Coordinates of C-alpha atoms in Angstrom, one line a residue:
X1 CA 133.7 175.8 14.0
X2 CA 130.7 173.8 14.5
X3 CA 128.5 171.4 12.3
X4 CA 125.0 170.7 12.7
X5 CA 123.6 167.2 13.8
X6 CA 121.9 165.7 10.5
X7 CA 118.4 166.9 10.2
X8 CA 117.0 163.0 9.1
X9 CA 116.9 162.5 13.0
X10 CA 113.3 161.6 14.2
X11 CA 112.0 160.0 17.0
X12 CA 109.6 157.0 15.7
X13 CA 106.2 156.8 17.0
X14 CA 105.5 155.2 20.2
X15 CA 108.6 156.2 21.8
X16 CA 108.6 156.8 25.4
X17 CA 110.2 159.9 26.7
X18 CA 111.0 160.4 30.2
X19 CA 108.3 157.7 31.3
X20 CA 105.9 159.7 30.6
X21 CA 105.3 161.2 27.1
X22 CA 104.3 158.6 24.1
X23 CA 105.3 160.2 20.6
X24 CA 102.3 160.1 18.0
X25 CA 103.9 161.7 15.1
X26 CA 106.0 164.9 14.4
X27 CA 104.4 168.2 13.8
X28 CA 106.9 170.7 13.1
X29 CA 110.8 171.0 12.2
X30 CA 113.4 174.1 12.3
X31 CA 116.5 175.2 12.7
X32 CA 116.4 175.0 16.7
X33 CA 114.2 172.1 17.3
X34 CA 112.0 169.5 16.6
X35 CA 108.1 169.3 17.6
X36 CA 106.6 166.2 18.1
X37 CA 102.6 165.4 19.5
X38 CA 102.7 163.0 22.2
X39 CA 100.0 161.3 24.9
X40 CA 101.2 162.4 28.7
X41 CA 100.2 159.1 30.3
X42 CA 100.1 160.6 33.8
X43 CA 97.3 163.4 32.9
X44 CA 95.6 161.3 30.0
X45 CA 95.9 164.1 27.6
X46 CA 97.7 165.0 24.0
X47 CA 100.8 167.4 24.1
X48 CA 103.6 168.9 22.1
X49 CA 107.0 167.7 22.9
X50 CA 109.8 170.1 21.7
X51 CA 113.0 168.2 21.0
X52 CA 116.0 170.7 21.0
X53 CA 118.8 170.4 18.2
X54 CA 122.4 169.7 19.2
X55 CA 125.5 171.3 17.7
X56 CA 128.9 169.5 17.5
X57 CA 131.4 171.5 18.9
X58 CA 134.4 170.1 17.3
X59 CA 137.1 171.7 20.1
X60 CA 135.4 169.4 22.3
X61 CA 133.6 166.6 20.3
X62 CA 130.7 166.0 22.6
X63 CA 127.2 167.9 21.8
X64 CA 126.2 170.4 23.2
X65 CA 122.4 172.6 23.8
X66 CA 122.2 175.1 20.8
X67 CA 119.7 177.1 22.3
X68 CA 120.2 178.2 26.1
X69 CA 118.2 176.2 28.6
X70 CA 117.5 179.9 30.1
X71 CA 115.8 180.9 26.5
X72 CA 113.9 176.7 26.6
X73 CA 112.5 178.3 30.2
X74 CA 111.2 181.6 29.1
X75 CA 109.5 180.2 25.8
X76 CA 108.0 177.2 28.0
X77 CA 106.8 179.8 30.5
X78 CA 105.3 181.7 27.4
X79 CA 103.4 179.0 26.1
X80 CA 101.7 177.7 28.8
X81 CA 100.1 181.0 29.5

């Protein structure tokens, strides 16, 4: 039904996400994601990045979100506190 995107993935460092976020290095790999330490430029402090996995959906061959973005929210929101 579906097959998994290859886990040798992985974003170098110094790679600039969303003009904002500079990857350092990656901390932590599973089955839904990908954690990655980065600078935020605009506040001048280190963060975790957390890269979600995609699955290819072969009825459609494009990739789609494993995990719901609903599900990204609420462990975001969960975090941070």
């Amino acid at each position: 039904m579906a097959s998994k995107v290859p886990d040798t993935f992985e974003l170098p460092e110094g790679t600039r996400l969303l003009d904002r976020y500079r990857i350092l290095d990656r901390v932590a790999s599973g089955g839904m994601a990908a954690i990655y330490r980065a600078t935020d430029e605009r506040l001048d402090r280190v963060v975790c990045v957390k890269i979600l996995r995609t699955m290819l959906v072969e009825s459609t061959n494009r990739a789609v979100y494993k995990a719901s973005y609903q599900h990204f929210q609420k462990e975001a929101l969960a975090l941070s506190k």
